[in-house]
PDB file of C-alpha atoms in Angstrom:
ATOM      1  CA  MET A1452     136.155 107.047 146.859  1.00  0.00           C
ATOM      2  CA  MET A1453     135.907 110.825 146.812  1.00  0.00           C
ATOM      3  CA  SER A1454     134.734 112.713 149.862  1.00  0.00           C
ATOM      4  CA  SER A1455     131.436 114.587 149.616  1.00  0.00           C
ATOM      5  CA  ALA A1456     133.284 117.880 149.954  1.00  0.00           C
ATOM      6  CA  GLY A1457     135.602 117.015 147.082  1.00  0.00           C
ATOM      7  CA  HIS A1458     132.649 115.814 145.047  1.00  0.00           C
ATOM      8  CA  ASP A1459     130.881 119.161 145.481  1.00  0.00           C
ATOM      9  CA  ARG A1460     134.030 121.065 144.560  1.00  0.00           C
ATOM     10  CA  VAL A1461     134.699 119.282 141.292  1.00  0.00           C
ATOM     11  CA  ARG A1462     131.144 119.515 139.989  1.00  0.00           C
ATOM     12  CA  THR A1463     131.412 123.227 139.241  1.00  0.00           C
ATOM     13  CA  ALA A1464     131.627 122.408 135.503  1.00  0.00           C
ATOM     14  CA  THR A1465     128.216 120.728 135.633  1.00  0.00           C
ATOM     15  CA  VAL A1466     125.503 122.043 133.314  1.00  0.00           C
ATOM     16  CA  ARG A1467     121.962 121.803 134.649  1.00  0.00           C
ATOM     17  CA  PRO A1468     118.661 122.291 132.825  1.00  0.00           C
ATOM     18  CA  SER A1469     116.908 125.633 132.985  1.00  0.00           C
ATOM     19  CA  ASP A1470     113.904 125.766 135.275  1.00  0.00           C
ATOM     20  CA  HIS A1471     111.982 127.345 132.406  1.00  0.00           C
ATOM     21  CA  ALA A1472     112.998 124.915 129.673  1.00  0.00           C
ATOM     22  CA  ASP A1473     110.154 123.182 127.919  1.00  0.00           C
ATOM     23  CA  GLY A1474     109.968 119.559 129.003  1.00  0.00           C
ATOM     24  CA  MET A1475     108.995 116.483 127.042  1.00  0.00           C
ATOM     25  CA  GLU A1476     107.494 113.301 128.387  1.00  0.00           C
ATOM     26  CA  HIS A1477     109.724 110.235 128.479  1.00  0.00           C
ATOM     27  CA  GLY A1478     109.408 108.076 125.396  1.00  0.00           C
ATOM     28  CA  GLU A1479     108.048 110.668 122.950  1.00  0.00           C
ATOM     29  CA  ALA A1480     109.159 109.624 119.503  1.00  0.00           C
ATOM     30  CA  THR A1481     109.517 113.229 118.289  1.00  0.00           C
ATOM     31  CA  MET A1482     112.266 114.102 120.778  1.00  0.00           C
ATOM     32  CA  ASP A1483     115.505 115.371 119.278  1.00  0.00           C
ATOM     33  CA  PRO A1484     118.078 112.577 119.842  1.00  0.00           C
ATOM     34  CA  LEU A1485     120.583 115.057 121.293  1.00  0.00           C
ATOM     35  CA  ALA A1486     118.039 116.013 123.958  1.00  0.00           C
ATOM     36  CA  ARG A1487     118.465 112.522 125.426  1.00  0.00           C
ATOM     37  CA  PHE A1488     122.051 113.513 126.313  1.00  0.00           C
ATOM     38  CA  VAL A1489     122.097 117.255 126.990  1.00  0.00           C
ATOM     39  CA  ASP A1490     119.814 119.613 128.859  1.00  0.00           C
ATOM     40  CA  ASP A1491     120.438 122.717 126.737  1.00  0.00           C
ATOM     41  CA  GLU A1492     121.400 122.069 123.114  1.00  0.00           C
ATOM     42  CA  GLN A1493     122.354 125.665 122.326  1.00  0.00           C
ATOM     43  CA  ALA A1494     124.603 125.889 125.393  1.00  0.00           C
ATOM     44  CA  PHE A1495     126.172 122.558 124.487  1.00  0.00           C
ATOM     45  CA  HIS A1496     127.057 123.626 120.940  1.00  0.00           C
ATOM     46  CA  HIS A1497     128.149 127.167 121.803  1.00  0.00           C
ATOM     47  CA  THR A1498     129.924 126.571 125.127  1.00  0.00           C
ATOM     48  CA  LEU A1499     131.022 122.949 125.464  1.00  0.00           C
ATOM     49  CA  TRP A1500     131.417 121.322 122.042  1.00  0.00           C
ATOM     50  CA  ARG A1501     135.119 120.763 121.344  1.00  0.00           C
ATOM     51  CA  ARG A1502     136.016 123.057 124.247  1.00  0.00           C
ATOM     52  CA  THR A1503     135.166 121.844 127.733  1.00  0.00           C
ATOM     53  CA  PRO A1504     134.367 118.529 129.469  1.00  0.00           C
ATOM     54  CA  ALA A1505     131.212 118.669 131.561  1.00  0.00           C
ATOM     55  CA  VAL A1506     128.563 116.645 133.362  1.00  0.00           C
ATOM     56  CA  LEU A1507     125.128 116.977 131.767  1.00  0.00           C
ATOM     57  CA  HIS A1508     121.686 116.316 133.228  1.00  0.00           C
ATOM     58  CA  PRO A1509     119.236 115.491 130.415  1.00  0.00           C
ATOM     59  CA  ARG A1510     115.580 115.236 131.367  1.00  0.00           C
ATOM     60  CA  THR A1511     115.148 111.852 129.647  1.00  0.00           C
ATOM     61  CA  PRO A1512     118.500 110.050 129.423  1.00  0.00           C
ATOM     62  CA  PRO A1513     118.388 106.800 127.406  1.00  0.00           C
ATOM     63  CA  MET A1514     118.325 104.539 130.461  1.00  0.00           C
ATOM     64  CA  GLU A1515     116.154 101.981 128.666  1.00  0.00           C
ATOM     65  CA  MET A1516     119.007 101.131 126.321  1.00  0.00           C
ATOM     66  CA  LEU A1517     120.900  97.904 127.057  1.00  0.00           C
ATOM     67  CA  THR A1518     120.023  97.426 130.714  1.00  0.00           C
ATOM     68  CA  VAL A1519     122.005  94.982 132.840  1.00  0.00           C
ATOM     69  CA  ALA A1520     119.045  92.555 132.729  1.00  0.00           C
ATOM     70  CA  GLU A1521     119.050  92.718 128.923  1.00  0.00           C
ATOM     71  CA  LEU A1522     122.809  92.216 128.901  1.00  0.00           C
ATOM     72  CA  ASP A1523     122.362  89.025 130.936  1.00  0.00           C
ATOM     73  CA  SER A1524     119.859  87.781 128.359  1.00  0.00           C
ATOM     74  CA  ILE A1525     122.205  88.603 125.478  1.00  0.00           C
ATOM     75  CA  LEU A1526     125.083  86.765 127.147  1.00  0.00           C
ATOM     76  CA  ASP A1527     122.938  83.724 127.942  1.00  0.00           C
ATOM     77  CA  ALA A1528     121.565  83.581 124.383  1.00  0.00           C
ATOM     78  CA  GLY A1529     125.030  82.420 123.330  1.00  0.00           C
ATOM     79  CA  LEU A1530     125.355  84.305 120.039  1.00  0.00           C
ATOM     80  CA  LEU A1531     127.701  87.077 121.181  1.00  0.00           C
ATOM     81  CA  THR A1532     131.153  86.805 119.618  1.00  0.00           C
ATOM     82  CA  THR A1533     134.464  88.595 119.624  1.00  0.00           C
ATOM     83  CA  PRO A1534     135.383  91.286 118.703  1.00  0.00           C
ATOM     84  CA  TYR A1535     131.938  92.644 119.605  1.00  0.00           C
ATOM     85  CA  ALA A1536     132.464  91.428 123.176  1.00  0.00           C
ATOM     86  CA  THR A1537     135.853  91.426 124.890  1.00  0.00           C
ATOM     87  CA  LEU A1538     137.257  91.448 128.410  1.00  0.00           C
ATOM     88  CA  VAL A1539     139.997  93.879 129.389  1.00  0.00           C
ATOM     89  CA  HIS A1540     142.115  94.839 132.381  1.00  0.00           C
ATOM     90  CA  GLU A1541     143.768  98.196 132.903  1.00  0.00           C
ATOM     91  CA  ASP A1542     147.043  96.787 131.564  1.00  0.00           C
ATOM     92  CA  GLY A1543     145.559  95.157 128.452  1.00  0.00           C
ATOM     93  CA  PRO A1544     143.081  92.635 127.026  1.00  0.00           C
ATOM     94  CA  VAL A1545     142.241  89.302 128.607  1.00  0.00           C
ATOM     95  CA  PRO A1546     143.233  86.434 126.243  1.00  0.00           C
ATOM     96  CA  GLU A1547     140.170  85.349 124.291  1.00  0.00           C
ATOM     97  CA  GLU A1548     140.712  81.665 125.034  1.00  0.00           C
ATOM     98  CA  ARG A1549     139.899  82.404 128.689  1.00  0.00           C
ATOM     99  CA  TYR A1550     136.305  83.440 127.958  1.00  0.00           C
ATOM    100  CA  CYS A1551     135.500  81.973 124.535  1.00  0.00           C
ATOM    101  CA  SER A1552     134.444  78.374 123.936  1.00  0.00           C
ATOM    102  CA  PRO A1553     135.017  76.529 120.643  1.00  0.00           C
ATOM    103  CA  ARG A1554     131.964  75.436 118.688  1.00  0.00           C
ATOM    104  CA  VAL A1555     131.503  73.275 115.643  1.00  0.00           C
ATOM    105  CA  VAL A1556     129.771  75.388 112.966  1.00  0.00           C
ATOM    106  CA  LEU A1557     129.292  73.965 109.453  1.00  0.00           C
ATOM    107  CA  GLY A1558     131.882  71.306 110.177  1.00  0.00           C
ATOM    108  CA  GLY A1559     134.558  73.750 111.301  1.00  0.00           C
ATOM    109  CA  ILE A1560     135.781  74.986 114.676  1.00  0.00           C
ATOM    110  CA  ASP A1561     134.799  78.562 115.575  1.00  0.00           C
ATOM    111  CA  ASN A1562     136.566  79.967 118.637  1.00  0.00           C
ATOM    112  CA  ARG A1563     134.875  83.379 118.750  1.00  0.00           C
ATOM    113  CA  TYR A1564     131.734  82.611 120.768  1.00  0.00           C
ATOM    114  CA  VAL A1565     131.663  84.219 124.217  1.00  0.00           C
ATOM    115  CA  ASP A1566     130.978  81.911 127.181  1.00  0.00           C
ATOM    116  CA  ALA A1567     128.625  83.658 129.621  1.00  0.00           C
ATOM    117  CA  GLY A1568     129.831  81.718 132.653  1.00  0.00           C
ATOM    118  CA  ALA A1569     133.485  82.471 131.956  1.00  0.00           C
ATOM    119  CA  VAL A1570     132.690  86.163 131.472  1.00  0.00           C
ATOM    120  CA  ARG A1571     130.921  86.388 134.825  1.00  0.00           C
ATOM    121  CA  ARG A1572     133.751  84.548 136.608  1.00  0.00           C
ATOM    122  CA  LEU A1573     136.442  86.821 135.185  1.00  0.00           C
ATOM    123  CA  ILE A1574     134.444  89.923 136.092  1.00  0.00           C
ATOM    124  CA  GLY A1575     133.768  88.696 139.616  1.00  0.00           C
ATOM    125  CA  ASP A1576     137.055  86.977 140.444  1.00  0.00           C
ATOM    126  CA  GLU A1577     139.641  89.031 138.551  1.00  0.00           C
ATOM    127  CA  GLY A1578     137.993  92.422 138.179  1.00  0.00           C
ATOM    128  CA  ALA A1579     137.920  92.275 134.387  1.00  0.00           C
ATOM    129  CA  THR A1580     135.868  94.868 132.504  1.00  0.00           C
ATOM    130  CA  LEU A1581     133.368  93.714 129.896  1.00  0.00           C
ATOM    131  CA  LEU A1582     133.643  95.877 126.765  1.00  0.00           C
ATOM    132  CA  LEU A1583     130.955  95.629 124.096  1.00  0.00           C
ATOM    133  CA  ARG A1584     132.096  97.206 120.850  1.00  0.00           C
ATOM    134  CA  TYR A1585     129.991  98.792 118.090  1.00  0.00           C
ATOM    135  CA  VAL A1586     126.730  98.156 119.917  1.00  0.00           C
ATOM    136  CA  ASP A1587     125.014 100.263 117.245  1.00  0.00           C
ATOM    137  CA  GLN A1588     125.733  97.484 114.735  1.00  0.00           C
ATOM    138  CA  TRP A1589     123.788  94.770 116.567  1.00  0.00           C
ATOM    139  CA  HIS A1590     121.314  96.437 118.977  1.00  0.00           C
ATOM    140  CA  ALA A1591     118.314  98.022 117.260  1.00  0.00           C
ATOM    141  CA  GLY A1592     117.525 100.629 119.935  1.00  0.00           C
ATOM    142  CA  VAL A1593     121.116 101.789 120.283  1.00  0.00           C
ATOM    143  CA  ARG A1594     121.468 101.894 116.495  1.00  0.00           C
ATOM    144  CA  GLU A1595     118.411 104.137 116.171  1.00  0.00           C
ATOM    145  CA  LEU A1596     119.766 106.552 118.765  1.00  0.00           C
ATOM    146  CA  ALA A1597     123.258 106.540 117.218  1.00  0.00           C
ATOM    147  CA  ASP A1598     121.779 107.242 113.780  1.00  0.00           C
ATOM    148  CA  GLY A1599     119.820 110.143 115.236  1.00  0.00           C
ATOM    149  CA  LEU A1600     122.964 111.611 116.766  1.00  0.00           C
ATOM    150  CA  ALA A1601     124.822 111.115 113.482  1.00  0.00           C
ATOM    151  CA  GLU A1602     122.137 113.193 111.776  1.00  0.00           C
ATOM    152  CA  CYS A1603     122.429 115.894 114.452  1.00  0.00           C
ATOM    153  CA  PHE A1604     126.219 116.127 114.265  1.00  0.00           C
ATOM    154  CA  GLN A1605     126.602 115.214 110.562  1.00  0.00           C
ATOM    155  CA  ARG A1606     129.358 112.846 111.625  1.00  0.00           C
ATOM    156  CA  GLN A1607     129.838 109.133 112.206  1.00  0.00           C
ATOM    157  CA  VAL A1608     128.511 107.934 115.579  1.00  0.00           C
ATOM    158  CA  GLU A1609     129.276 104.569 117.214  1.00  0.00           C
ATOM    159  CA  ALA A1610     128.386 103.076 120.587  1.00  0.00           C
ATOM    160  CA  PHE A1611     130.388 101.131 123.206  1.00  0.00           C
ATOM    161  CA  PHE A1612     129.279  99.604 126.512  1.00  0.00           C
ATOM    162  CA  PHE A1613     131.512  99.135 129.570  1.00  0.00           C
ATOM    163  CA  LEU A1614     130.667  97.013 132.628  1.00  0.00           C
ATOM    164  CA  THR A1615     133.341  97.566 135.295  1.00  0.00           C
ATOM    165  CA  PRO A1616     133.629  95.792 138.683  1.00  0.00           C
ATOM    166  CA  PRO A1617     133.854  97.992 141.810  1.00  0.00           C
ATOM    167  CA  GLY A1618     137.184  99.667 142.472  1.00  0.00           C
ATOM    168  CA  THR A1619     138.656  98.881 139.045  1.00  0.00           C
ATOM    169  CA  GLN A1620     139.257 100.677 135.762  1.00  0.00           C
ATOM    170  CA  GLY A1621     139.077  98.996 132.384  1.00  0.00           C
ATOM    171  CA  ARG A1622     141.575 101.277 130.636  1.00  0.00           C
ATOM    172  CA  PRO A1623     144.478 103.527 131.677  1.00  0.00           C
ATOM    173  CA  VAL A1624     144.573 107.278 131.057  1.00  0.00           C
ATOM    174  CA  HIS A1625     144.145 107.646 127.295  1.00  0.00           C
ATOM    175  CA  ARG A1626     142.992 109.885 124.471  1.00  0.00           C
ATOM    176  CA  ASP A1627     140.194 108.987 122.044  1.00  0.00           C
ATOM    177  CA  ASP A1628     139.905 110.130 118.441  1.00  0.00           C
ATOM    178  CA  THR A1629     136.255 110.970 119.126  1.00  0.00           C
ATOM    179  CA  ASP A1630     134.023 113.243 121.152  1.00  0.00           C
ATOM    180  CA  VAL A1631     132.391 111.085 123.832  1.00  0.00           C
ATOM    181  CA  LEU A1632     128.925 111.238 125.400  1.00  0.00           C
ATOM    182  CA  ALA A1633     129.023 108.667 128.221  1.00  0.00           C
ATOM    183  CA  VAL A1634     125.676 107.761 129.824  1.00  0.00           C
ATOM    184  CA  GLN A1635     125.913 106.278 133.320  1.00  0.00           C
ATOM    185  CA  MET A1636     123.545 103.300 133.131  1.00  0.00           C
ATOM    186  CA  HIS A1637     124.159 101.541 136.442  1.00  0.00           C
ATOM    187  CA  GLY A1638     126.027 102.361 139.661  1.00  0.00           C
ATOM    188  CA  SER A1639     128.493 105.250 139.623  1.00  0.00           C
ATOM    189  CA  LYS A1640     131.876 105.925 138.093  1.00  0.00           C
ATOM    190  CA  ARG A1641     134.652 108.378 138.916  1.00  0.00           C
ATOM    191  CA  TRP A1642     135.989 110.185 135.859  1.00  0.00           C
ATOM    192  CA  ARG A1643     139.089 112.341 135.592  1.00  0.00           C
ATOM    193  CA  VAL A1644     139.424 114.389 132.418  1.00  0.00           C
ATOM    194  CA  TYR A1645     142.699 116.109 131.511  1.00  0.00           C
ATOM    195  CA  PRO A1646     143.499 118.796 128.908  1.00  0.00           C
ATOM    196  CA  GLY A1647     143.523 118.098 125.202  1.00  0.00           C
ATOM    197  CA  PRO A1648     146.683 117.628 123.123  1.00  0.00           C
ATOM    198  CA  PRO A1649     148.811 120.700 122.376  1.00  0.00           C
ATOM    199  CA  GLY A1650     148.889 120.147 118.591  1.00  0.00           C
ATOM    200  CA  GLY A1651     147.404 118.123 115.759  1.00  0.00           C
ATOM    201  CA  ASN A1652     149.954 115.280 115.645  1.00  0.00           C
ATOM    202  CA  TRP A1653     148.673 113.357 118.663  1.00  0.00           C
ATOM    203  CA  GLN A1654     147.662 109.683 118.674  1.00  0.00           C
ATOM    204  CA  PRO A1655     144.576 108.018 120.209  1.00  0.00           C
ATOM    205  CA  GLU A1656     146.453 105.938 122.766  1.00  0.00           C
ATOM    206  CA  ARG A1657     147.360 105.648 126.444  1.00  0.00           C
ATOM    207  CA  VAL A1658     149.035 108.609 128.108  1.00  0.00           C
ATOM    208  CA  ASP A1659     152.213 107.534 129.889  1.00  0.00           C
ATOM    209  CA  GLY A1660     153.664 109.527 132.759  1.00  0.00           C
ATOM    210  CA  ASP A1661     151.954 112.145 134.872  1.00  0.00           C
ATOM    211  CA  PRO A1662     149.024 113.690 132.975  1.00  0.00           C
ATOM    212  CA  GLY A1663     148.958 116.668 135.361  1.00  0.00           C
ATOM    213  CA  ASP A1664     145.984 118.107 137.175  1.00  0.00           C
ATOM    214  CA  PRO A1665     142.569 117.116 135.800  1.00  0.00           C
ATOM    215  CA  LEU A1666     140.223 119.690 134.358  1.00  0.00           C
ATOM    216  CA  LEU A1667     137.352 117.661 135.769  1.00  0.00           C
ATOM    217  CA  ASP A1668     137.326 115.126 138.607  1.00  0.00           C
ATOM    218  CA  VAL A1669     133.787 113.917 139.138  1.00  0.00           C
ATOM    219  CA  VAL A1670     131.650 110.973 140.179  1.00  0.00           C
ATOM    220  CA  LEU A1671     129.073 110.271 137.480  1.00  0.00           C
ATOM    221  CA  ARG A1672     125.809 108.882 138.808  1.00  0.00           C
ATOM    222  CA  GLN A1673     123.010 106.945 137.176  1.00  0.00           C
ATOM    223  CA  GLY A1674     121.193 108.995 134.543  1.00  0.00           C
ATOM    224  CA  GLU A1675     123.968 111.587 134.203  1.00  0.00           C
ATOM    225  CA  VAL A1676     125.992 112.107 131.027  1.00  0.00           C
ATOM    226  CA  LEU A1677     129.657 113.025 130.748  1.00  0.00           C
ATOM    227  CA  TYR A1678     130.890 114.924 127.717  1.00  0.00           C
ATOM    228  CA  VAL A1679     134.591 114.486 126.877  1.00  0.00           C
ATOM    229  CA  PRO A1680     135.877 116.532 123.906  1.00  0.00           C
ATOM    230  CA  ARG A1681     137.945 114.793 121.250  1.00  0.00           C
ATOM    231  CA  GLY A1682     141.560 114.222 122.287  1.00  0.00           C
ATOM    232  CA  PHE A1683     141.076 115.160 125.954  1.00  0.00           C
ATOM    233  CA  ALA A1684     142.857 112.533 128.073  1.00  0.00           C
ATOM    234  CA  HIS A1685     140.614 110.717 130.546  1.00  0.00           C
ATOM    235  CA  VAL A1686     140.259 107.698 132.809  1.00  0.00           C
ATOM    236  CA  ALA A1687     137.237 106.113 134.518  1.00  0.00           C
ATOM    237  CA  GLU A1688     137.026 103.952 137.646  1.00  0.00           C
ATOM    238  CA  ALA A1689     134.006 102.147 139.096  1.00  0.00           C
ATOM    239  CA  ASN A1690     133.023 104.014 142.234  1.00  0.00           C
ATOM    240  CA  GLY A1691     131.579 102.612 145.460  1.00  0.00           C
ATOM    241  CA  GLY A1692     130.882  99.004 146.328  1.00  0.00           C
ATOM    242  CA  SER A1693     128.986  97.857 143.245  1.00  0.00           C
ATOM    243  CA  ALA A1694     129.699  97.336 139.572  1.00  0.00           C
ATOM    244  CA  SER A1695     129.366 100.273 137.215  1.00  0.00           C
ATOM    245  CA  ALA A1696     128.050 100.340 133.660  1.00  0.00           C
ATOM    246  CA  HIS A1697     128.103 103.140 131.110  1.00  0.00           C
ATOM    247  CA  LEU A1698     127.156 103.412 127.457  1.00  0.00           C
ATOM    248  CA  SER A1699     129.378 105.689 125.375  1.00  0.00           C
ATOM    249  CA  PHE A1700     128.293 107.273 122.105  1.00  0.00           C
ATOM    250  CA  THR A1701     131.376 108.385 120.198  1.00  0.00           C
ATOM    251  CA  VAL A1702     131.255 111.128 117.577  1.00  0.00           C
ATOM    252  CA  ARG A1703     134.070 110.477 115.102  1.00  0.00           C
ATOM    253  CA  GLU A1704     135.668 113.396 113.270  1.00  0.00           C
ATOM    254  CA  ALA A1705     137.463 113.370 109.949  1.00  0.00           C
ATOM    255  CA  GLY A1706     141.246 113.614 109.912  1.00  0.00           C
ATOM    256  CA  SER A1707     143.845 114.450 107.304  1.00  0.00           C
ATOM    257  CA  ALA A1708     143.767 110.878 105.969  1.00  0.00           C
ATOM    258  CA  HIS A1709     140.048 111.266 105.174  1.00  0.00           C
ATOM    259  CA  LEU A1710     140.721 114.567 103.364  1.00  0.00           C
ATOM    260  CA  TYR A1711     143.441 112.872 101.292  1.00  0.00           C
ATOM    261  CA  ALA A1712     141.186 109.921 100.460  1.00  0.00           C
ATOM    262  CA  VAL A1713     138.221 112.027  99.363  1.00  0.00           C
ATOM    263  CA  LEU A1714     140.391 114.404  97.345  1.00  0.00           C
ATOM    264  CA  GLU A1715     142.086 111.458  95.613  1.00  0.00           C
ATOM    265  CA  ALA A1716     138.690 109.980  94.758  1.00  0.00           C
ATOM    266  CA  LEU A1717     137.515 113.320  93.317  1.00  0.00           C
ATOM    267  CA  LEU A1718     140.651 113.790  91.249  1.00  0.00           C
ATOM    268  CA  LEU A1719     140.580 110.261  89.846  1.00  0.00           C
ATOM    269  CA  ASP A1720     136.841 110.266  89.106  1.00  0.00           C
ATOM    270  CA  GLY A1721     135.825 110.700  85.484  1.00  0.00           C
ATOM    271  CA  ASP A1722     139.220 111.415  83.962  1.00  0.00           C
ATOM    272  CA  GLY A1723     138.578 108.911  81.132  1.00  0.00           C
ATOM    273  CA  LEU A1724     142.259 108.399  80.344  1.00  0.00           C
ATOM    274  CA  PRO A1725     143.395 105.452  78.228  1.00  0.00           C
ATOM    275  CA  ALA A1726     144.991 102.761  80.359  1.00  0.00           C
ATOM    276  CA  ARG A1727     148.096 102.360  78.135  1.00  0.00           C
ATOM    277  CA  PRO A1728     148.851 105.268  75.755  1.00  0.00           C
ATOM    278  CA  ASN A1729     150.632 103.876  72.671  1.00  0.00           C
ATOM    279  CA  ASP A1730     153.358 106.483  72.106  1.00  0.00           C
ATOM    280  CA  ASP A1731     154.987 109.584  73.551  1.00  0.00           C
ATOM    281  CA  ALA A1732     152.426 111.941  72.061  1.00  0.00           C
ATOM    282  CA  ALA A1733     149.519 109.932  73.457  1.00  0.00           C
ATOM    283  CA  LEU A1734     151.151 109.724  76.882  1.00  0.00           C
ATOM    284  CA  THR A1735     151.817 113.473  76.911  1.00  0.00           C
ATOM    285  CA  GLY A1736     148.250 114.100  75.806  1.00  0.00           C
ATOM    286  CA  ALA A1737     146.951 111.907  78.641  1.00  0.00           C
ATOM    287  CA  ALA A1738     149.090 113.856  81.096  1.00  0.00           C
ATOM    288  CA  ASN A1739     147.694 117.130  79.733  1.00  0.00           C
ATOM    289  CA  ASP A1740     144.107 115.856  80.054  1.00  0.00           C
ATOM    290  CA  LEU A1741     144.779 114.690  83.592  1.00  0.00           C
ATOM    291  CA  ILE A1742     146.206 118.066  84.660  1.00  0.00           C
ATOM    292  CA  ALA A1743     143.237 119.834  83.073  1.00  0.00           C
ATOM    293  CA  HIS A1744     140.872 117.522  84.938  1.00  0.00           C
ATOM    294  CA  PHE A1745     142.674 118.258  88.229  1.00  0.00           C
ATOM    295  CA  HIS A1746     142.498 122.011  87.627  1.00  0.00           C
ATOM    296  CA  HIS A1747     138.789 121.810  86.797  1.00  0.00           C
ATOM    297  CA  THR A1748     138.029 119.717  89.905  1.00  0.00           C
ATOM    298  CA  LEU A1749     140.053 121.861  92.298  1.00  0.00           C
ATOM    299  CA  ALA A1750     138.770 125.153  90.884  1.00  0.00           C
ATOM    300  CA  GLY A1751     135.237 124.405  92.079  1.00  0.00           C
ATOM    301  CA  LEU A1752     136.169 122.858  95.418  1.00  0.00           C
ATOM    302  CA  THR A1753     136.195 124.826  98.673  1.00  0.00           C
ATOM    303  CA  PRO A1754     137.880 123.711 101.926  1.00  0.00           C
ATOM    304  CA  GLU A1755     134.470 123.628 103.620  1.00  0.00           C
ATOM    305  CA  GLU A1756     133.087 121.344 100.917  1.00  0.00           C
ATOM    306  CA  LEU A1757     136.062 118.997 101.182  1.00  0.00           C
ATOM    307  CA  VAL A1758     135.547 118.702 104.953  1.00  0.00           C
ATOM    308  CA  HIS A1759     131.829 118.083 104.414  1.00  0.00           C
ATOM    309  CA  LEU A1760     132.550 115.356 101.864  1.00  0.00           C
ATOM    310  CA  ALA A1761     135.120 113.718 104.151  1.00  0.00           C
ATOM    311  CA  ARG A1762     132.648 113.598 107.032  1.00  0.00           C
ATOM    312  CA  GLY A1763     129.962 112.200 104.781  1.00  0.00           C
ATOM    313  CA  ALA A1764     132.267 109.484 103.471  1.00  0.00           C
ATOM    314  CA  MET A1765     132.822 108.284 107.046  1.00  0.00           C
ATOM    315  CA  CYS A1766     129.129 107.867 107.798  1.00  0.00           C
ATOM    316  CA  ARG A1767     127.772 104.456 107.090  1.00  0.00           C
ATOM    317  CA  GLU A1768     124.744 104.013 104.861  1.00  0.00           C
ATOM    318  CA  LYS A1769     121.331 104.398 106.411  1.00  0.00           C
ATOM    319  CA  HIS A1770     119.792 101.205 107.732  1.00  0.00           C
ATOM    320  CA  THR A1771     116.659 100.175 105.888  1.00  0.00           C
ATOM    321  CA  THR A1772     114.214  97.591 107.143  1.00  0.00           C
ATOM    322  CA  ALA A1773     112.609  96.832 103.738  1.00  0.00           C
ATOM    323  CA  GLY A1774     109.510  95.507 105.429  1.00  0.00           C
ATOM    324  CA  SER A1775     109.433  92.705 107.994  1.00  0.00           C
ATOM    325  CA  LEU A1776     109.427  88.931 108.102  1.00  0.00           C
ATOM    326  CA  SER A1777     105.941  88.936 109.647  1.00  0.00           C
ATOM    327  CA  ALA A1778     104.655  90.913 106.664  1.00  0.00           C
ATOM    328  CA  LEU A1779     106.306  88.462 104.273  1.00  0.00           C
ATOM    329  CA  LEU A1780     104.750  85.535 106.101  1.00  0.00           C
ATOM    330  CA  GLY A1781     101.316  87.158 106.117  1.00  0.00           C
TER     331      GLY A1781
END
């Protein structure tokens, strides 16, 4: 555990809300989703985004999302399955057969259902971390907040939940292919954030060897938010004598593969070529038409538009409720 003196020293990168900023009561539906994570949106975009890790102090952090009590209820309901729920140690995943129980479903054996008792034993006895993946896909409140952030950033946003026993870390030092906004939901967690990669050919994976001196070494407390820029190496460890839980919203950026995919789709869209030209002249004519189509498509395409299209292709379709069952039942 860090000393109080060290804790004060490393928090110099913290951003605090202005005393004169206009407040908003907790729970107002009109609040900008990003305001649940940052205290000054302009400062975040102009000073921190893609540049600097920092601790943020939003006025109304989303502490109501996926509380530990709700997590207990979800586990006990018995419908949580892998890969949405997994257990991990610092050195790798816990084998699924240790915390999943087979069930007979439609006459077949399904081994993916998570056993709540086994999960609690492995967390308590072996210091395993519970990782909930893509929470935005199966938790309505988290999904709504993730969709709001996706609209703010115009990028794909996903959510992950980590419950870590005291004195342990669920993952080694690693880089993520996302910008991360980590909300401390319960307890406290020590984070160390290291510089980003030197070039564009890095991989989102563990960082072996000495990562050097951290840019930020801080204990994140309940209600605080840590921002980690994309590619900046980092590691988190549950701090103090109790378990620690945080909810991470990850902002996923397009890469070269997405640019290739979108450009290929544009070039192959609407060419109208015959599938099997019958002779040399027809084949040469098809090649000429294809080149003309490529020239026409590329002539009106800017780099900024290609990036915009790639980001849009990554975003999942908007969720629609299409009414409710209660309305259907009258």
